[in-house]
Coordinates of N, CA and C in Angstrom, one line a residue:
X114 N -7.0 -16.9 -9.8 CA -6.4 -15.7 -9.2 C -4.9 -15.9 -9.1
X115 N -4.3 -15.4 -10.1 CA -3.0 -15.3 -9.8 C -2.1 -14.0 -10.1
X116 N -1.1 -13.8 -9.3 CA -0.2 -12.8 -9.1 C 0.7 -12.4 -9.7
X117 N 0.7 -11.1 -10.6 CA 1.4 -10.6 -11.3 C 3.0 -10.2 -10.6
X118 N 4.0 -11.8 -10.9 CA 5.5 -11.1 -10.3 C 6.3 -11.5 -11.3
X119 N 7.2 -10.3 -11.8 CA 8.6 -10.7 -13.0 C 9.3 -11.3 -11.9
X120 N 10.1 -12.4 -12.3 CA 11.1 -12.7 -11.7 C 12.4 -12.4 -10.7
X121 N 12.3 -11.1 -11.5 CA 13.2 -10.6 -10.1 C 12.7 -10.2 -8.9
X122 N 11.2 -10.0 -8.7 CA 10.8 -9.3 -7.7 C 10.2 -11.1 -6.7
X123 N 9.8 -12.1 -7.1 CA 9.4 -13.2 -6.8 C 10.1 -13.8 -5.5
X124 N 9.1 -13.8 -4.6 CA 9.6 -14.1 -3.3 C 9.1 -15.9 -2.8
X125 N 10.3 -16.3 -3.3 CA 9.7 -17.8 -3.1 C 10.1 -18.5 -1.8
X126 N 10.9 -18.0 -1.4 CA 12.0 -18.7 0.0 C 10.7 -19.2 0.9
X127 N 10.8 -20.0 1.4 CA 9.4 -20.5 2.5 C 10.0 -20.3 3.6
X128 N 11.1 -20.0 4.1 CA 11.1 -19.3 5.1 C 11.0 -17.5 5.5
X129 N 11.2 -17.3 4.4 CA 10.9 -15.8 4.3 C 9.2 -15.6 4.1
X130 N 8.7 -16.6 3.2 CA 6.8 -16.5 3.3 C 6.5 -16.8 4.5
X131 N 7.3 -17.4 5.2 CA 6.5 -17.6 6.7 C 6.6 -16.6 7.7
X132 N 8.1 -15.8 7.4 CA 8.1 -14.8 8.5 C 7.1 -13.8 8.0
X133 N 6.7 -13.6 6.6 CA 5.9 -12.4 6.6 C 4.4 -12.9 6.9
X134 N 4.0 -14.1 7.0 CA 3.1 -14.4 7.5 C 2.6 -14.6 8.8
X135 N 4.1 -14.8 10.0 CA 3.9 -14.5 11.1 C 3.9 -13.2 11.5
X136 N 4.6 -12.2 11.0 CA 4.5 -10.7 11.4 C 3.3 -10.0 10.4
X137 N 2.9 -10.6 9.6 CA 1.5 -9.9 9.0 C 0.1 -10.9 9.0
X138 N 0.1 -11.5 10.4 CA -1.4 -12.5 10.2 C -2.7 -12.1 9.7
X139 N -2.6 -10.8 9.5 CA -4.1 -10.1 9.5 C -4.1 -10.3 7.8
X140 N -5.4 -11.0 7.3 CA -5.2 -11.9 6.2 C -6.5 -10.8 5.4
X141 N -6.5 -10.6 4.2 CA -7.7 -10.5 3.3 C -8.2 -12.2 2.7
X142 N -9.6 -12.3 3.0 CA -9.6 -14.0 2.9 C -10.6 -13.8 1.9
X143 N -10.7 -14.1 0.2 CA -11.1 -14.1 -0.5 C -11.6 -15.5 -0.9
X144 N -13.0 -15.6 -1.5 CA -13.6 -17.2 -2.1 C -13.7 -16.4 -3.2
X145 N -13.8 -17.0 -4.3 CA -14.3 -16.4 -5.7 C -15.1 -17.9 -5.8
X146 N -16.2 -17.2 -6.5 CA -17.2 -18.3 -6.9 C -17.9 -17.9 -8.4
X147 N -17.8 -18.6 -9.1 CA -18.6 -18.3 -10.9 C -20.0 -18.0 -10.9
X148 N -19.8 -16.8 -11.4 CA -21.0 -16.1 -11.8 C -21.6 -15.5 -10.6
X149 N -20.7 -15.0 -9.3 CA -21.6 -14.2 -8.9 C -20.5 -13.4 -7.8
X150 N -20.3 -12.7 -7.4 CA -19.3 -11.8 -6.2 C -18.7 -12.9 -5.4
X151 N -17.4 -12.5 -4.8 CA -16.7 -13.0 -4.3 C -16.9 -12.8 -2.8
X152 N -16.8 -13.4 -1.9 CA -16.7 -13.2 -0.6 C -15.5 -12.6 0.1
X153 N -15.6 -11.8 0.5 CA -14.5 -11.3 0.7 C -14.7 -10.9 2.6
X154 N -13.7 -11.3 3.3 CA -13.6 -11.7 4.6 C -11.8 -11.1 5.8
X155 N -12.0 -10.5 6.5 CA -10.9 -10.0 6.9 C -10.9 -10.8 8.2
X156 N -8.9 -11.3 8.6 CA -9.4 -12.2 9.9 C -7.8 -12.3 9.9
X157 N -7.6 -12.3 11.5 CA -6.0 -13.1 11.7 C -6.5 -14.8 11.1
X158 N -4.9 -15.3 11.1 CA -4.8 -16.6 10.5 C -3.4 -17.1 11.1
X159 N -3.2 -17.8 12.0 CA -2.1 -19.1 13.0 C -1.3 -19.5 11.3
X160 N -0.2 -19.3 11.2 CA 0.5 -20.6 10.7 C 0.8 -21.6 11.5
X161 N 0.3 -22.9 10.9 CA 1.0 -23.9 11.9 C 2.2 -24.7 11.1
X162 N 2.6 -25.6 12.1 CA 3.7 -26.4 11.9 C 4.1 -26.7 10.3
X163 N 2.6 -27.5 9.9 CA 2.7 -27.9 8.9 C 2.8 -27.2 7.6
X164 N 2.5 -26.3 7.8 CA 2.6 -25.2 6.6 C 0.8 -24.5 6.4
X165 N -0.2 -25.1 7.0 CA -2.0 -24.2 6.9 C -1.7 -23.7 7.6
X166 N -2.6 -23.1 7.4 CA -3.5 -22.0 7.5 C -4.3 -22.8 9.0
X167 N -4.9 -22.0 10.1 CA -5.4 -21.7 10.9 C -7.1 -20.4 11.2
X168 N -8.0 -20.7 11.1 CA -8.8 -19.4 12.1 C -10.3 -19.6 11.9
X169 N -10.5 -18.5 11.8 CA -11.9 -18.6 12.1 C -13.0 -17.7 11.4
X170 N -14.3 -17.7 11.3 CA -15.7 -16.4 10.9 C -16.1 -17.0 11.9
X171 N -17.2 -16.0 12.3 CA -18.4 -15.7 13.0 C -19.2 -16.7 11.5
X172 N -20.3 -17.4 12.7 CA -20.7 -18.6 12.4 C -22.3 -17.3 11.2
X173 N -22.5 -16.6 11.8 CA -23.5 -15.3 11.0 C -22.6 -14.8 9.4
X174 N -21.5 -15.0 9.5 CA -20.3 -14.7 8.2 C -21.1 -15.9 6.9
X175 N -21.8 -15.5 6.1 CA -22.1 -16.8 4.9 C -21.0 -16.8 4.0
X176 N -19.6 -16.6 4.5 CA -18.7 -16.5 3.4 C -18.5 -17.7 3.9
X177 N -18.5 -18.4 5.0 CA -18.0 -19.9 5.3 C -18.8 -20.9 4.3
X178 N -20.1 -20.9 3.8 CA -20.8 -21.7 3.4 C -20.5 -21.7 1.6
X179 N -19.4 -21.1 1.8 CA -18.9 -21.0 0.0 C -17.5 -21.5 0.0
X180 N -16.7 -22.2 1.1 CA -15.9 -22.6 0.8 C -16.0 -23.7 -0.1
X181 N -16.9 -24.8 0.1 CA -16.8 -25.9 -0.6 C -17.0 -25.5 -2.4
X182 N -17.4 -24.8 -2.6 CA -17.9 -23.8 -4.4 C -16.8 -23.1 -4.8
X183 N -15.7 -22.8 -4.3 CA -14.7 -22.1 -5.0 C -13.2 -21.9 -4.4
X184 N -12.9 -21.8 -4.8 CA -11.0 -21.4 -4.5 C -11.3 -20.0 -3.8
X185 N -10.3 -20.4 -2.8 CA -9.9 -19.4 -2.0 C -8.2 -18.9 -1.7
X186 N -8.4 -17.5 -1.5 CA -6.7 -17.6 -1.1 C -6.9 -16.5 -0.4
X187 N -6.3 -16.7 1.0 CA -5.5 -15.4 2.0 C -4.3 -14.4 1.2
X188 N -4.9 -13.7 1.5 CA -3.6 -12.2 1.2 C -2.9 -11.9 1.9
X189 N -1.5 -11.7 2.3 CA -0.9 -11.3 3.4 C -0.5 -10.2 3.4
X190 N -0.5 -8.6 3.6 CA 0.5 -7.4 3.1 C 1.2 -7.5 4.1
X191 N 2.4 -7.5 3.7 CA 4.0 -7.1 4.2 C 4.3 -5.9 4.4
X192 N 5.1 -5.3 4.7 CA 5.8 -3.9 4.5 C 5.4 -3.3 3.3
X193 N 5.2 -1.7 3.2 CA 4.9 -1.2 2.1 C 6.0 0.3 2.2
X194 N 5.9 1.1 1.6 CA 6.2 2.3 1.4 C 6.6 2.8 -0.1
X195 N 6.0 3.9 0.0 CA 5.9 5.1 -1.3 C 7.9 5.2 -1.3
X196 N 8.1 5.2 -3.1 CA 9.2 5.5 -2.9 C 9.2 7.1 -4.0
X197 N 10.2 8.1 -3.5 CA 10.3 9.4 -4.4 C 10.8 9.1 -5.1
X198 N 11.1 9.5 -6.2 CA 12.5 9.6 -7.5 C 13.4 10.8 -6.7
X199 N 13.1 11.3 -5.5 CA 14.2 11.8 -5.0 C 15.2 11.3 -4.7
X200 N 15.1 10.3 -4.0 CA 16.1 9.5 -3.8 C 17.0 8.5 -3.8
X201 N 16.6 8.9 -5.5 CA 17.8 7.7 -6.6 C 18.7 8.6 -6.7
X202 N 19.8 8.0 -6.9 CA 20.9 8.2 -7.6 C 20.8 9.7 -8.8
X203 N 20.1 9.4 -9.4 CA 19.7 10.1 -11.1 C 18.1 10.6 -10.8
X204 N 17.7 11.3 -10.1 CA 16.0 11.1 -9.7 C 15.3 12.3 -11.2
X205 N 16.2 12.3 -11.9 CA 15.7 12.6 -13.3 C 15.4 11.9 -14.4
X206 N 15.9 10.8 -14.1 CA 15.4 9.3 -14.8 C 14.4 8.5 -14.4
X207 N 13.8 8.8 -12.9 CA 13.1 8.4 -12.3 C 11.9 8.8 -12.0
X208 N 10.5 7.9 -11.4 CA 9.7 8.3 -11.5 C 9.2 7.6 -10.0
X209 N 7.8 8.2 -9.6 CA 7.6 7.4 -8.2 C 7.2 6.0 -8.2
X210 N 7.2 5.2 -6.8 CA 6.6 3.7 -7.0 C 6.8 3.5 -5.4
X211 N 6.3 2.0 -5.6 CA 5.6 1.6 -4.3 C 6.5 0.2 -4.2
X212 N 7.2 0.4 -3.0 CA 7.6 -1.0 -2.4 C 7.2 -1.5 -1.6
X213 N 6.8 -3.1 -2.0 CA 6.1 -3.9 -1.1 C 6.7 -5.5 -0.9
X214 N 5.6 -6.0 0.0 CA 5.5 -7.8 0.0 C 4.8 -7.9 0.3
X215 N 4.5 -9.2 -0.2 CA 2.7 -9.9 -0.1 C 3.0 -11.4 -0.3
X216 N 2.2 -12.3 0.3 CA 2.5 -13.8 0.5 C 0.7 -13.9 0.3
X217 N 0.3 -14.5 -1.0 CA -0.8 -15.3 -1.3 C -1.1 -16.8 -1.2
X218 N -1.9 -17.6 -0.3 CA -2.0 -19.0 0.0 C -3.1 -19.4 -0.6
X219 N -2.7 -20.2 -1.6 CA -4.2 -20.8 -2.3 C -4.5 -21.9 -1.4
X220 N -6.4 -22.3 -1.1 CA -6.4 -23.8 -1.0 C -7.9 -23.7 -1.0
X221 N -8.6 -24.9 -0.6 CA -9.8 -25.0 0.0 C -9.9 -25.1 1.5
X222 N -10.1 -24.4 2.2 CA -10.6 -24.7 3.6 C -11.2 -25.7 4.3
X223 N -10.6 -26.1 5.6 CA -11.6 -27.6 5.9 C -12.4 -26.6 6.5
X224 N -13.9 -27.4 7.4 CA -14.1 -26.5 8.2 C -13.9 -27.8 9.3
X225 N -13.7 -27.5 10.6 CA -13.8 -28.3 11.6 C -14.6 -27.5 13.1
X226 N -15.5 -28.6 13.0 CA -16.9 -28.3 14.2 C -16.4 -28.7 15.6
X227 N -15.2 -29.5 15.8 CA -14.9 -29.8 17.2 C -14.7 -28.4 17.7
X228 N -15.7 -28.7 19.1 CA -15.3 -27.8 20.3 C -13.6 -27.7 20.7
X229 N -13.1 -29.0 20.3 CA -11.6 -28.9 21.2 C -11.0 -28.2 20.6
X230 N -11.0 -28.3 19.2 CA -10.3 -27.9 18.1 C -10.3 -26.5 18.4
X231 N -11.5 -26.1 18.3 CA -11.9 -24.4 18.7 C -11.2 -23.7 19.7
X232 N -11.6 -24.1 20.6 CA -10.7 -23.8 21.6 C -9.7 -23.7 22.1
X233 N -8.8 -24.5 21.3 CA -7.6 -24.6 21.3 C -6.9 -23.5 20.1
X234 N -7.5 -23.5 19.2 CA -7.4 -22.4 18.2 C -7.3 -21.3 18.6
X235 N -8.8 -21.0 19.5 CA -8.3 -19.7 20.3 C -7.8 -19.1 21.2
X236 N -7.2 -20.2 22.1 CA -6.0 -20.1 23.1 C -5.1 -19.9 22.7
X237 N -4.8 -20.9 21.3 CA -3.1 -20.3 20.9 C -3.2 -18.9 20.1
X238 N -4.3 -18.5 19.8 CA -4.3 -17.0 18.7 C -4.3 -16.2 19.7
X239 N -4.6 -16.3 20.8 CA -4.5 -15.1 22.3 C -2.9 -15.1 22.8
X240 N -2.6 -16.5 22.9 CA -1.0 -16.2 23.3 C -0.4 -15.7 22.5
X241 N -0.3 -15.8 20.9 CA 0.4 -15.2 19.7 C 0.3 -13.8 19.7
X242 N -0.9 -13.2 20.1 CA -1.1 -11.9 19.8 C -0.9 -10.8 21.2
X243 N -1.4 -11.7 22.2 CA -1.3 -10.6 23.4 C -0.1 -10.4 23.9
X244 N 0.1 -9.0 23.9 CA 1.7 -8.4 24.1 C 2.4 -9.6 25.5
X245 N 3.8 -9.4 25.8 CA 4.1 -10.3 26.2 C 4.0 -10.3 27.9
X246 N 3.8 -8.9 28.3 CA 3.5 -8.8 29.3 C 1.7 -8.3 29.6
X247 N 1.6 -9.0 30.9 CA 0.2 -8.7 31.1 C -1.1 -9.3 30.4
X248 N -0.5 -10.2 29.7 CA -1.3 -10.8 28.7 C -3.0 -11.4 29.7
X249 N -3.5 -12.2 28.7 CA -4.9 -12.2 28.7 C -5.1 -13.7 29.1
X250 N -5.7 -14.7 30.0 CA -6.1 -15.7 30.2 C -7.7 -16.0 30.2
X251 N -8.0 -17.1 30.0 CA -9.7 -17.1 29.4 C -10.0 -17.2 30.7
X252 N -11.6 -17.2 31.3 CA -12.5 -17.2 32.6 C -14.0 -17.2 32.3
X253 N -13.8 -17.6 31.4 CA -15.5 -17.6 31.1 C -16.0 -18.7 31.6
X254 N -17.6 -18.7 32.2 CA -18.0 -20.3 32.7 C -18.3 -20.6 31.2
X255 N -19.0 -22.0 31.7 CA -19.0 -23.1 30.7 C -19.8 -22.5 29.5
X256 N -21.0 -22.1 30.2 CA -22.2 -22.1 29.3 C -22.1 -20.7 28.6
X257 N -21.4 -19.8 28.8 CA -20.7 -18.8 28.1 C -19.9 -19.1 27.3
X258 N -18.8 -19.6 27.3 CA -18.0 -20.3 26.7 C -18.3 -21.1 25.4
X259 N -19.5 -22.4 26.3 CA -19.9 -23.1 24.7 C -20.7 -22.5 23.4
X260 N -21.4 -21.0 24.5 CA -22.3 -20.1 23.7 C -20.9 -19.6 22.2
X261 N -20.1 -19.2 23.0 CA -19.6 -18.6 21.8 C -18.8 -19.0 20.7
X262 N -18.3 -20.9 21.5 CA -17.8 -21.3 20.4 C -19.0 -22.0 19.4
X263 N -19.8 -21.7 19.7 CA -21.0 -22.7 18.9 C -21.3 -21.2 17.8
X264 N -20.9 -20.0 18.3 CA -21.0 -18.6 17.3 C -20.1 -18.7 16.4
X265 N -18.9 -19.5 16.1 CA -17.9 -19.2 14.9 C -17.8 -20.6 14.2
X266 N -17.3 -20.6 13.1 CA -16.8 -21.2 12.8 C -15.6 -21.4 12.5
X267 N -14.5 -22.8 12.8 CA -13.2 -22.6 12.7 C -13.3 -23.5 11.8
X268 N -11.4 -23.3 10.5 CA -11.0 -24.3 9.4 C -9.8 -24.7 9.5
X269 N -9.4 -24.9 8.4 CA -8.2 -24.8 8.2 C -7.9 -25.2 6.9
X270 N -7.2 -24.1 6.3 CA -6.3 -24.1 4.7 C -5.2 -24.9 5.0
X271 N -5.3 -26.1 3.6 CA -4.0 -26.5 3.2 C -3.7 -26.1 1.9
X272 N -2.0 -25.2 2.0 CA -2.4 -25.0 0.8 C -1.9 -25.6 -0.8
X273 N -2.6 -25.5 -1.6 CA -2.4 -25.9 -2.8 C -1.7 -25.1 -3.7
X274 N -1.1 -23.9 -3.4 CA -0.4 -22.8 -4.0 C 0.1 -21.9 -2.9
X275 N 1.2 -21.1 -3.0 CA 1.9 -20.2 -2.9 C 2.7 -19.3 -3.4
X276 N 2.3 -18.1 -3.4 CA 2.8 -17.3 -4.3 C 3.2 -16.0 -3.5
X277 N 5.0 -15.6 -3.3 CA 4.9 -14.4 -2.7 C 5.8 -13.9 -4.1
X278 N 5.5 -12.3 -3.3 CA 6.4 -11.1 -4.3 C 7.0 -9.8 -3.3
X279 N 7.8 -10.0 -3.7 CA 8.6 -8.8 -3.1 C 9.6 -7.5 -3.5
X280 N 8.4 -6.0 -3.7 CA 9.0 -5.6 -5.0 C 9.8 -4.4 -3.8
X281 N 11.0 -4.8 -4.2 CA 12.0 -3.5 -3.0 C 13.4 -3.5 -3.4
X282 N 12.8 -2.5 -5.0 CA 13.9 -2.1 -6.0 C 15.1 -3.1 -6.5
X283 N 14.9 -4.6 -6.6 CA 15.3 -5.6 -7.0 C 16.2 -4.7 -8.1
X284 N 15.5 -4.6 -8.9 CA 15.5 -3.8 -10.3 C 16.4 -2.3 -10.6
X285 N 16.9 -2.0 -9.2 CA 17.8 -0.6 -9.1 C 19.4 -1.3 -8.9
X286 N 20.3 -0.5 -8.9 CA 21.8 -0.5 -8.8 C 21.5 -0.6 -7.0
X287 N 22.8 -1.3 -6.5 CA 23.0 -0.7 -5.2 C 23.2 0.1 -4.5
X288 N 23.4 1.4 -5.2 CA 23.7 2.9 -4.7 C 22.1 3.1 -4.7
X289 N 21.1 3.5 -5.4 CA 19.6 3.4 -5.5 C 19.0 2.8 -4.2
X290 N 19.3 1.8 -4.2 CA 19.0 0.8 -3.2 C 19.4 1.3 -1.8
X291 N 20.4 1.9 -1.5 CA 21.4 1.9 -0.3 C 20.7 3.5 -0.1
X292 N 20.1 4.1 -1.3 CA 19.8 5.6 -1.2 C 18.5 5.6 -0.5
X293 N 17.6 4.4 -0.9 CA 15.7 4.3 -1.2 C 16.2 4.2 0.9
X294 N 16.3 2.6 0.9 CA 16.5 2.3 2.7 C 16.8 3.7 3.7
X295 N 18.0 4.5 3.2 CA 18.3 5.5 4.3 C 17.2 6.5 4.4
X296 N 16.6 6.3 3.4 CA 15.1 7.5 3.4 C 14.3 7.0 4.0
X297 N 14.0 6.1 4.0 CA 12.6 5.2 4.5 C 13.8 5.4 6.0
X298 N 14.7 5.2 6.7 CA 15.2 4.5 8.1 C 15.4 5.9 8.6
X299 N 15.2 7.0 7.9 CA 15.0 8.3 8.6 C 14.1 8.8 9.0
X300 N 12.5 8.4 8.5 CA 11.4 8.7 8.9 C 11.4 8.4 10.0
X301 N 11.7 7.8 10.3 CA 11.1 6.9 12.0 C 9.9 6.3 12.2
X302 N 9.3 6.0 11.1 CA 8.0 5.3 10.9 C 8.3 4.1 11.4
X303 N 7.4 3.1 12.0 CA 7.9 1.9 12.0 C 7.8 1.1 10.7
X304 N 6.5 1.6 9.8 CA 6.7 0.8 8.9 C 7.9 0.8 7.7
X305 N 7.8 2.1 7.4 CA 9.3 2.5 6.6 C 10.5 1.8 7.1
X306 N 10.6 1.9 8.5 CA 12.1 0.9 9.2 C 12.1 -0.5 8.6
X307 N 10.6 -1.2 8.8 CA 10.8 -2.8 8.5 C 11.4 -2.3 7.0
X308 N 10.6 -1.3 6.1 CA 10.7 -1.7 4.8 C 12.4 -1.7 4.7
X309 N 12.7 -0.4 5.2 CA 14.1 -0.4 5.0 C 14.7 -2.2 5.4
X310 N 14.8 -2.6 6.3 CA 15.3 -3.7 7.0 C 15.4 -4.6 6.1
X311 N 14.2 -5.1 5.3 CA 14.0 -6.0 4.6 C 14.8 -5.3 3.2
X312 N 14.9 -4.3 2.9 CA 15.7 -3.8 2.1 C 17.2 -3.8 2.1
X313 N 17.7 -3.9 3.2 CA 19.2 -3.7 3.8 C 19.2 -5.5 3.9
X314 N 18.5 -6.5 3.9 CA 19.0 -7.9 4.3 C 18.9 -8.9 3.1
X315 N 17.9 -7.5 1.8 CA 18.0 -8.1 0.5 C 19.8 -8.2 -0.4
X316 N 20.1 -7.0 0.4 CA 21.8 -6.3 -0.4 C 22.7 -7.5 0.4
X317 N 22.2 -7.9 1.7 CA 23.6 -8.6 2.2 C 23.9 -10.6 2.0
X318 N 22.3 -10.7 1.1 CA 22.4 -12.0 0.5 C 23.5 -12.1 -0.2

Protein backbone atom coordinates (compact mmCIF):
# COMPACT_ATOMS: atom_id res chain seq x y z
CA UNK A 1 0.00 0.00 0.00
CA UNK A 2 1.74 2.90 -1.13
CA UNK A 3 1.14 6.59 -1.80
CA UNK A 4 0.95 8.24 -4.90
CA UNK A 5 3.28 11.70 -4.24
CA UNK A 6 5.43 13.59 -7.10
CA UNK A 7 7.99 15.21 -5.36
CA UNK A 8 6.98 18.43 -5.07
CA UNK A 9 3.97 17.78 -3.16
CA UNK A 10 5.94 15.14 -0.61
CA UNK A 11 5.62 15.94 2.95
CA UNK A 12 8.54 14.41 4.67
CA UNK A 13 9.55 16.86 7.61
CA UNK A 14 8.82 14.70 10.84
CA UNK A 15 7.98 17.50 12.54
CA UNK A 16 5.33 18.63 10.32
CA UNK A 17 3.99 14.59 10.14
CA UNK A 18 3.64 14.89 13.70
CA UNK A 19 1.82 18.05 13.95
CA UNK A 20 -0.70 16.81 11.50
CA UNK A 21 -0.91 13.85 13.45
CA UNK A 22 -1.54 15.52 16.61
CA UNK A 23 -4.25 17.90 15.17
CA UNK A 24 -5.77 14.99 13.03
CA UNK A 25 -5.73 11.85 15.53
CA UNK A 26 -8.81 10.42 14.15
CA UNK A 27 -7.02 7.70 12.11
CA UNK A 28 -8.61 5.31 9.17
CA UNK A 29 -6.82 1.99 10.46
CA UNK A 30 -6.53 -0.39 7.62
CA UNK A 31 -4.95 -4.42 7.81
CA UNK A 32 -4.85 -5.71 4.27
CA UNK A 33 -4.60 -9.36 4.33
CA UNK A 34 -4.13 -11.84 0.89
CA UNK A 35 -6.83 -13.07 -0.68
CA UNK A 36 -9.61 -11.75 1.24
CA UNK A 37 -10.96 -7.91 2.36
CA UNK A 38 -9.24 -5.76 4.34
CA UNK A 39 -10.18 -4.65 7.70
CA UNK A 40 -10.90 -1.48 7.84
CA UNK A 41 -11.30 0.27 11.39
CA UNK A 42 -11.83 4.02 12.53
CA UNK A 43 -10.25 5.18 15.96
CA UNK A 44 -8.21 8.22 17.59
CA UNK A 45 -4.43 7.18 17.94
CA UNK A 46 -1.76 9.10 20.90
CA UNK A 47 1.49 9.78 19.21
CA UNK A 48 3.93 9.08 21.64
CA UNK A 49 7.42 10.22 22.44
CA UNK A 50 8.98 7.75 20.49
CA UNK A 51 7.55 8.16 17.26
CA UNK A 52 4.15 4.89 17.60
CA UNK A 53 1.35 4.88 17.39
CA UNK A 54 -0.96 4.45 20.54
CA UNK A 55 -4.94 3.07 20.99
CA UNK A 56 -7.25 0.85 21.00
CA UNK A 57 -10.64 -1.63 19.38
CA UNK A 58 -13.30 -2.89 21.21
CA UNK A 59 -12.20 -6.34 22.15
CA UNK A 60 -15.81 -7.59 19.72
CA UNK A 61 -13.76 -5.57 16.67
CA UNK A 62 -12.03 -9.11 14.78
CA UNK A 63 -9.90 -6.57 12.95
CA UNK A 64 -7.46 -6.92 16.03
CA UNK A 65 -7.09 -10.69 15.36
CA UNK A 66 -5.55 -9.89 11.78
CA UNK A 67 -2.90 -7.84 12.95
CA UNK A 68 -0.35 -10.55 13.15
CA UNK A 69 -1.40 -11.70 8.93
CA UNK A 70 -0.86 -8.47 7.33
CA UNK A 71 0.47 -4.83 7.12
CA UNK A 72 -1.20 -2.29 8.41
CA UNK A 73 -1.19 1.49 8.08
CA UNK A 74 -3.16 4.43 9.80
CA UNK A 75 -4.39 7.27 7.56
CA UNK A 76 -4.26 10.64 8.85
CA UNK A 77 -6.48 13.51 6.76
CA UNK A 78 -5.08 16.89 7.29
CA UNK A 79 -6.76 19.93 5.99
CA UNK A 80 -8.61 19.72 2.77
CA UNK A 81 -10.36 22.14 0.46
CA UNK A 82 -11.97 22.28 -3.06
CA UNK A 83 -9.96 24.73 -5.05
CA UNK A 84 -11.92 26.93 -8.16
CA UNK A 85 -9.95 27.86 -11.21
CA UNK A 86 -11.48 31.11 -10.13
CA UNK A 87 -9.10 32.02 -8.25
CA UNK A 88 -5.84 31.74 -10.20
CA UNK A 89 -4.25 34.21 -11.60
CA UNK A 90 -5.24 32.98 -15.47
CA UNK A 91 -8.53 30.83 -14.29
CA UNK A 92 -8.82 30.09 -18.08
CA UNK A 93 -5.90 27.85 -18.03
CA UNK A 94 -7.18 26.28 -15.15
CA UNK A 95 -9.18 23.72 -14.01
CA UNK A 96 -10.70 22.62 -10.41
CA UNK A 97 -8.75 20.45 -7.71
CA UNK A 98 -8.46 19.52 -4.27
CA UNK A 99 -5.93 20.54 -1.66
CA UNK A 100 -4.89 18.42 0.90
CA UNK A 101 -2.46 16.50 3.68
CA UNK A 102 -2.36 13.20 4.74
CA UNK A 103 0.45 11.37 6.95
CA UNK A 104 0.33 7.40 6.34
CA UNK A 105 2.18 5.13 9.20
CA UNK A 106 3.05 1.72 8.12
CA UNK A 107 3.77 -1.04 10.81
CA UNK A 108 2.60 -4.12 12.59
CA UNK A 109 0.76 -3.52 15.78
CA UNK A 110 1.80 -4.95 19.12
CA UNK A 111 -1.06 -5.81 21.03
CA UNK A 112 -0.62 -5.34 24.78
CA UNK A 113 -3.11 -7.05 27.48
CA UNK A 114 -1.78 -5.17 30.58
CA UNK A 115 -4.45 -3.53 32.54
CA UNK A 116 -1.89 -0.73 33.45
CA UNK A 117 -1.01 -0.18 30.10
CA UNK A 118 -4.76 0.27 29.30
CA UNK A 119 -5.43 2.43 31.54
CA UNK A 120 -3.06 4.61 31.29
CA UNK A 121 -3.70 4.75 27.58
CA UNK A 122 -6.95 5.92 28.37
CA UNK A 123 -6.23 8.51 30.87
CA UNK A 124 -3.83 10.23 28.63
CA UNK A 125 -6.41 10.02 25.36
CA UNK A 126 -9.08 11.87 27.78
CA UNK A 127 -6.60 14.53 28.83
CA UNK A 128 -5.51 15.03 25.08
CA UNK A 129 -8.97 15.37 23.88
CA UNK A 130 -11.12 16.89 26.55
CA UNK A 131 -11.45 20.59 25.96
CA UNK A 132 -9.31 22.38 28.42
CA UNK A 133 -11.73 23.57 30.58
CA UNK A 134 -14.23 21.44 32.50
CA UNK A 135 -12.59 18.45 31.41
CA UNK A 136 -13.54 14.82 32.35
CA UNK A 137 -11.90 12.68 35.39
CA UNK A 138 -12.52 8.83 35.61
CA UNK A 139 -14.90 7.49 38.82
CA UNK A 140 -15.82 4.34 37.96
CA UNK A 141 -15.57 1.52 40.77
CA UNK A 142 -13.33 -1.22 40.36
CA UNK A 143 -15.43 -3.87 39.00
CA UNK A 144 -16.80 -1.53 36.36
CA UNK A 145 -13.76 -0.40 35.38
CA UNK A 146 -11.99 -3.90 35.06
CA UNK A 147 -15.33 -4.82 33.10
CA UNK A 148 -14.45 -2.45 30.45
CA UNK A 149 -10.91 -2.66 30.18
CA UNK A 150 -11.10 -6.42 29.74
CA UNK A 151 -13.81 -5.10 26.59
CA UNK A 152 -10.93 -3.46 24.28
CA UNK A 153 -8.15 -4.19 23.23
CA UNK A 154 -5.07 -1.86 23.34
CA UNK A 155 -1.51 -1.85 20.86
CA UNK A 156 0.79 -0.09 19.69
CA UNK A 157 2.39 0.66 16.08
CA UNK A 158 6.00 1.03 15.48
CA UNK A 159 6.40 2.22 12.50
CA UNK A 160 8.18 0.78 9.63
CA UNK A 161 7.21 3.38 7.04
CA UNK A 162 6.09 6.87 6.73
CA UNK A 163 4.83 8.51 4.08
CA UNK A 164 3.14 12.15 4.07
CA UNK A 165 1.86 14.37 1.10
CA UNK A 166 0.98 17.64 0.96
CA UNK A 167 -0.79 18.80 -2.12
CA UNK A 168 -1.33 22.92 -1.56
CA UNK A 169 -0.51 24.19 -5.14
CA UNK A 170 3.29 23.47 -4.62
CA UNK A 171 3.06 23.34 -8.41
CA UNK A 172 1.40 27.13 -8.95
CA UNK A 173 3.45 30.62 -9.06
CA UNK A 174 3.07 32.61 -5.94
CA UNK A 175 0.56 35.02 -7.12
CA UNK A 176 -1.90 31.62 -7.55
CA UNK A 177 -0.86 30.61 -4.36
CA UNK A 178 -1.32 34.06 -2.44
CA UNK A 179 -4.77 34.14 -4.64
CA UNK A 180 -6.02 30.16 -3.69
CA UNK A 181 -5.18 31.10 0.61
CA UNK A 182 -7.19 34.61 0.43
CA UNK A 183 -10.23 32.57 -0.89
CA UNK A 184 -10.11 29.71 1.42
CA UNK A 185 -9.25 32.68 4.61
CA UNK A 186 -12.51 34.42 3.50
CA UNK A 187 -14.85 31.70 3.94
CA UNK A 188 -14.55 31.62 7.59
CA UNK A 189 -14.72 27.96 7.59
CA UNK A 190 -12.45 26.67 10.01
CA UNK A 191 -11.26 24.20 7.86
CA UNK A 192 -10.52 26.44 4.79
CA UNK A 193 -8.49 28.84 7.54
CA UNK A 194 -6.06 25.86 8.53
CA UNK A 195 -5.88 25.12 4.81
CA UNK A 196 -5.13 28.55 4.00
CA UNK A 197 -2.48 28.66 7.18
CA UNK A 198 -0.64 25.75 6.12
CA UNK A 199 -0.64 27.47 2.73
CA UNK A 200 0.68 30.97 3.90
CA UNK A 201 3.67 29.01 6.07
CA UNK A 202 4.43 26.87 2.93
CA UNK A 203 5.36 30.55 0.94
CA UNK A 204 7.35 31.80 4.10
CA UNK A 205 9.91 28.76 4.07
Amino acid sequence: MSLYTPPSFALSDQEQQGRLIRDYPFATFITSLAGAEPHISHLPLLLEADGSLSGHLARANPHWQAFAEGETVAVFHGPHAYVSPRWYVHPEREVPTWNYAVVHVHGRPELDEDAGFKLDLLDRSSAAFEPAVGGWTRQLDAARQNALLDAIVAFRLRPSRIEGKCKINQNKTPADRAQVAAQLRASAHPELLTMAAWMEALDVR
